[in-house]
CSV table of C-alpha atoms in Angstrom, one decimal:
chain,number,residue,atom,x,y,z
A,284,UNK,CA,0.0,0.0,0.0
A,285,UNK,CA,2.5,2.1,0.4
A,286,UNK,CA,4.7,1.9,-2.5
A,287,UNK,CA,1.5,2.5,-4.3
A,288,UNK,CA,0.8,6.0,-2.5
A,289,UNK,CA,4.2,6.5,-3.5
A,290,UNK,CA,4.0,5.8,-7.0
A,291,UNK,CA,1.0,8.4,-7.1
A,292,UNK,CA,2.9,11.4,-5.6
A,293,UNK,CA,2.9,13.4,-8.3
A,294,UNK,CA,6.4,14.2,-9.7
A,295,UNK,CA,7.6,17.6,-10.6
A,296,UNK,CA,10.0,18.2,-13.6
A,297,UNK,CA,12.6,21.2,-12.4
A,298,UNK,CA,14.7,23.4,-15.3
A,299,UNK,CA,17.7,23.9,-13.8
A,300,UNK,CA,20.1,27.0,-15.7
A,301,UNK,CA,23.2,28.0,-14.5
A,302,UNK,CA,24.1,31.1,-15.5
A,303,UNK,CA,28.0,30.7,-15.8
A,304,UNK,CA,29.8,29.0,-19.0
A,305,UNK,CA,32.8,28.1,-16.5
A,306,UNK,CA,33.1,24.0,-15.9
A,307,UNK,CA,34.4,24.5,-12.1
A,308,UNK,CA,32.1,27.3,-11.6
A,309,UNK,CA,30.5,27.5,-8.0
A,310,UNK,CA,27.3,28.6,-9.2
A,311,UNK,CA,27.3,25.2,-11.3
A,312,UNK,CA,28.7,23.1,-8.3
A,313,UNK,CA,25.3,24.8,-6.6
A,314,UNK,CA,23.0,23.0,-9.2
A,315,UNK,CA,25.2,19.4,-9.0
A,316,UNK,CA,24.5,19.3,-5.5
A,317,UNK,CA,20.9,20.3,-6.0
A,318,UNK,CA,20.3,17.4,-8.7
A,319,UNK,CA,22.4,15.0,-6.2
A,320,UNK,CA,19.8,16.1,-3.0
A,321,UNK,CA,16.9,16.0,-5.2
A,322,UNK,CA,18.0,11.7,-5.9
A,323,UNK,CA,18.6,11.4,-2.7
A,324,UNK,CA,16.0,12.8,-0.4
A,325,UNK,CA,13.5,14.9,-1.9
A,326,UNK,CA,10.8,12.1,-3.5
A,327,UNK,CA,8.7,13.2,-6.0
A,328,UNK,CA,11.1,15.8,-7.6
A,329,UNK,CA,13.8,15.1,-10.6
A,330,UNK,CA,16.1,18.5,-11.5
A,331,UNK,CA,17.4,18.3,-15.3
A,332,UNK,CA,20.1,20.4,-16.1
A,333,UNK,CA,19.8,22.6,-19.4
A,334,UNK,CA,23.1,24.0,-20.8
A,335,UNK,CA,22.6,27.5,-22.5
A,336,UNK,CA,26.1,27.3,-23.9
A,337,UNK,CA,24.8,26.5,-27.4
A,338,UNK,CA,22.5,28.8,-27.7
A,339,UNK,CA,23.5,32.0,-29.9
A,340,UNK,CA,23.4,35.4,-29.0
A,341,UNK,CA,19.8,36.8,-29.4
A,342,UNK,CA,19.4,38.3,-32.9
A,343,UNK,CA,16.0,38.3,-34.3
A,344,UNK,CA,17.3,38.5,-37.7
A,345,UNK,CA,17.8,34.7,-36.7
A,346,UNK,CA,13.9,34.5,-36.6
A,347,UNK,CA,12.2,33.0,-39.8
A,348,UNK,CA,8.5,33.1,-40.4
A,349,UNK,CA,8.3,32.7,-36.3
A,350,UNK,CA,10.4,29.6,-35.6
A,351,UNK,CA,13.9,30.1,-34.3
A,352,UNK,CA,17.4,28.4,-34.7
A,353,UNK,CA,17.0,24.8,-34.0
A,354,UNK,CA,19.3,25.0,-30.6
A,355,UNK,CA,16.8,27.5,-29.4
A,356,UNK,CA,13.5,26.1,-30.1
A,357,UNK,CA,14.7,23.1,-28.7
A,358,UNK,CA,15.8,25.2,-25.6
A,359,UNK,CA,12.6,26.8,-25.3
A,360,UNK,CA,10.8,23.2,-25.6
A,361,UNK,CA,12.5,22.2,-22.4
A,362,UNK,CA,11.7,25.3,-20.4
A,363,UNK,CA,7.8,24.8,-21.8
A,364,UNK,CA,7.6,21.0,-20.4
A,365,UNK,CA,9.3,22.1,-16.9
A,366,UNK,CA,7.1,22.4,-14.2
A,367,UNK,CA,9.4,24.9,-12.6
A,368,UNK,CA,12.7,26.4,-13.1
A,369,UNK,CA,15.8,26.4,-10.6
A,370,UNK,CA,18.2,29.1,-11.4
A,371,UNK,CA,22.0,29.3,-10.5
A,372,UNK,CA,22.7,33.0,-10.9
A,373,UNK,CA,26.2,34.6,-10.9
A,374,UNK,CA,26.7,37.8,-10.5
A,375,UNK,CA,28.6,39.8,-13.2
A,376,UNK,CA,29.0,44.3,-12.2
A,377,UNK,CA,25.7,43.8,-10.2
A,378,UNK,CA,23.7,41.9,-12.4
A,379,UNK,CA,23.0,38.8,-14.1
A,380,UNK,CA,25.4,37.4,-16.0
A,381,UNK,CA,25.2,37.2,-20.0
A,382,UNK,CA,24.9,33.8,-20.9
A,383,UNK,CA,21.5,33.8,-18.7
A,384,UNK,CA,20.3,37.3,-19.6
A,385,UNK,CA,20.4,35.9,-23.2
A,386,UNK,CA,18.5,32.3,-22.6
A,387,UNK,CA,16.0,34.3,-20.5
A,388,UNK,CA,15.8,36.9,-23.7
A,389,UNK,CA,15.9,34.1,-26.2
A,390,UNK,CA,12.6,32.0,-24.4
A,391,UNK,CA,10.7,35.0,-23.9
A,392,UNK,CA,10.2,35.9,-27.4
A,393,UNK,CA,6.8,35.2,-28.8
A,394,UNK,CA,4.9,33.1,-27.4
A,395,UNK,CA,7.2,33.3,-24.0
A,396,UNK,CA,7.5,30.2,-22.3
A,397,UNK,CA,8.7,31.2,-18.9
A,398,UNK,CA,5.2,32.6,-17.9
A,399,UNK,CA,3.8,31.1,-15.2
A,400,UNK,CA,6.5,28.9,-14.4
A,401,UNK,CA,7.7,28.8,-10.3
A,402,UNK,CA,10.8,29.5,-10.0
A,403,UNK,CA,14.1,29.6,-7.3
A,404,UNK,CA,17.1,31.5,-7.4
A,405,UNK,CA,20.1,29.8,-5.8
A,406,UNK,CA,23.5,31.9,-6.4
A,407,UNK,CA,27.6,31.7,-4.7
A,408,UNK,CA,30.1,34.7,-4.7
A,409,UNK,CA,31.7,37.3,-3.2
A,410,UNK,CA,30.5,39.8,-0.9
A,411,UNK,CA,26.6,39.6,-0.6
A,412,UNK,CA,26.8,35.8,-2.6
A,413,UNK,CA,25.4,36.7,-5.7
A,414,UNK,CA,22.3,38.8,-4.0
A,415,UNK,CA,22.3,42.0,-6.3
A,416,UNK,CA,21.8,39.5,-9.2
A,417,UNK,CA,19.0,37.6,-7.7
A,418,UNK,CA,17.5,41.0,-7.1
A,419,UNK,CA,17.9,42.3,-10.6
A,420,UNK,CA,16.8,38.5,-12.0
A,421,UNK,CA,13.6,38.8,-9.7
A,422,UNK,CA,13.2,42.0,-11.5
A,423,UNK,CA,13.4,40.4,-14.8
A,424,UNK,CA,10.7,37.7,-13.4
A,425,UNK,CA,8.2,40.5,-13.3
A,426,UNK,CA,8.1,40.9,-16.6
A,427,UNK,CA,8.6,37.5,-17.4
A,428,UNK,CA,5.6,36.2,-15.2
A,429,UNK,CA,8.1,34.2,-13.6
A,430,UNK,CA,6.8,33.2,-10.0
A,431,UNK,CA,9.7,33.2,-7.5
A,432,UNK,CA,9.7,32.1,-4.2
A,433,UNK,CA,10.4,34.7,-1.6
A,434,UNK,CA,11.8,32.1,1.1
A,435,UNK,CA,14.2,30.8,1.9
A,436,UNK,CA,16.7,32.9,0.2
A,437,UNK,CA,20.2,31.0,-0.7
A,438,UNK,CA,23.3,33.4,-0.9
A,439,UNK,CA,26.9,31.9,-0.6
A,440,UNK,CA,30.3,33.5,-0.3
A,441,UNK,CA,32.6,31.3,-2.2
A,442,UNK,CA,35.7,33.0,-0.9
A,443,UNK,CA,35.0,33.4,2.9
A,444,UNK,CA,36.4,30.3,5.2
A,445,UNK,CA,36.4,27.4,5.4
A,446,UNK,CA,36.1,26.3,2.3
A,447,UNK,CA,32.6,25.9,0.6
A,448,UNK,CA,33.7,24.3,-2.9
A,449,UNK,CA,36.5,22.0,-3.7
A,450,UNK,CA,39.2,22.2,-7.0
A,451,UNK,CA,36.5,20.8,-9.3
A,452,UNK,CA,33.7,23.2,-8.5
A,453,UNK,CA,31.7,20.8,-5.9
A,454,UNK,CA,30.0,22.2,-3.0
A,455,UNK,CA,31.6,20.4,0.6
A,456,UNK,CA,29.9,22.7,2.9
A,457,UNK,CA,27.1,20.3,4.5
A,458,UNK,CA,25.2,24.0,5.8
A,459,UNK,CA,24.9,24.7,2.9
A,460,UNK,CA,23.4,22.0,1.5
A,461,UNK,CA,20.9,21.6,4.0
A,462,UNK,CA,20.2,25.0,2.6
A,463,UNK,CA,19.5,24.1,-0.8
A,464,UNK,CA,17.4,21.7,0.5
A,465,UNK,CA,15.2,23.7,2.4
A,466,UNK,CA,15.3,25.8,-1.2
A,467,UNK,CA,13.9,23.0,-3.1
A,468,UNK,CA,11.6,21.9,-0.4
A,469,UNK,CA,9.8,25.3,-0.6
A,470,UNK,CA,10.2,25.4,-4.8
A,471,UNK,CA,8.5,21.8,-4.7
A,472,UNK,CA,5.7,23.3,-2.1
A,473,UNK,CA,4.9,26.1,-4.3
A,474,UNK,CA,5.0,24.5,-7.8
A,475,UNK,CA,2.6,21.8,-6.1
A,476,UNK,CA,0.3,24.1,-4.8
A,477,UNK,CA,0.8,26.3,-8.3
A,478,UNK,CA,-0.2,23.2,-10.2
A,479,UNK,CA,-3.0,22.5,-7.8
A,480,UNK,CA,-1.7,19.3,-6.9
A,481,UNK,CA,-1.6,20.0,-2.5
C-alpha cells in the first residue's frame, strides 16, 4: 500500500540553468548538488540540467517566419515542459550574467515560455553571494511572469572560510546543503500548490 501512494505522488520536472559557462564554476557546483539532494531525499522531484552554452546570442534577424534556430526552439521546448525552473545566478557588475540574460531573452520571445513557471534562485560569490543578481533577475521575473519564491533565500560566499567548494567546483559545505534543501523543499511546495496538486 505504500509503494503504491508512492507511486501516485505526483512528480515535478525542475529546469535547472546556471548562468555561468565556467566548468568549475561554484554557481554550477550549486545545481550538481541540488540534482544530487533532489536523488537522494526529496521524492517526488527530478532537477534536469539545461546547458545555455549553445544557444547564440539573441538576434532576431535569426527569426524566420516565427520559428527560431534549432538550438533555441529546442531550448525553449524544455523550459515549456518544466514544471518549474531552478536558477543558478552569478553575479557579473551587479547583475546577471550574459549567458542567462540571453537564454531568458531568447525563451521569452513570442509566445514566451517562462510565464507562469515557479521559480528559485540559488547563487555563490563574493560579498553579498550573488544577491544583487538575484535581485535584478527577480526584477526580470516580473516581466517575465516568472513566479519566484520569496523564502528561503540562498546566498553563498565562495571566498569566505572554510572552504565551501573544492578544485572541481563541488560544493563540501554540508550547511549549505541543507540550505539548498530547504530551497527545493519550498520550490516543490509552491510548484505543487501552483499546479493545484496539494
Amino acid at each position: 500500500m505504500e509503494a503504491a501512494a508512492a507511486a501516485l505522488k505526483p512528480v515535478i520536472n525542475v529546469a535547472a540553468i546556471c548562468g555561468s559557462l565556467r566548468k568549475a564554476s561554484y554557481n554550477r557546483g550549486l545545481l550538481r548538488a541540488a540534482m544530487k539532494l533532489s536523488t537522494e531525499s526529496i521524492e517526488g522531484m527530478k532537477i534536469n540540467y539545461i546547458d545555455i552554452s549553445p544557444l547564440p546570442l539573441i538576434n532576431t534577424d535569426l527569426e524566420v517566419d516565427g520559428t527560431y534556430p534549432p538550438v533555441v526552439e529546442a531550448f525553449r521546448q524544455k523550459i515549456l515542459e518544466a514544471d518549474s525552473i531552478l536558477f543558478a545566478s552569478p553575479e557579473y557588475n551587479y547583475s546577471v550574467a550574459t549567458p542567462l540574460k540571453n537564454a531568458i531573452d531568447w525563451s521569452s520571445r513570442p509566445p514566451n515560455v517562462w510565464a507562469g513557471k515557479p521559480a528559485a534562485i540559488i547563487s555563490s560569490g563574493g560579498g553579498f553571494g550573488g544577491g544583487r543578481a538575484q535581485y535584478h533577475l527577480r526584477q526580470i521575473g516580473v516581466f517575465l511572469d516568472l513566479h519566484f519564491i520569496n523564502k528561503p533565500e540562498f546566498f553563498l560566499n565562495a571566498f569566505q572560510p572554510p572552504a565551501k567548494f573544492d578544485i572541481e567546483g563541488n560544493l563540501i559545505d554540508a550547511d549549505a546543503e541543507e540550505r539548498i534543501k530547504k530551497v527545493l523543499l519550498a520550490l516543490q511546495a509552491f510548484t505543487l500548490l501552483h499546479k493545484g496538486k496539494c
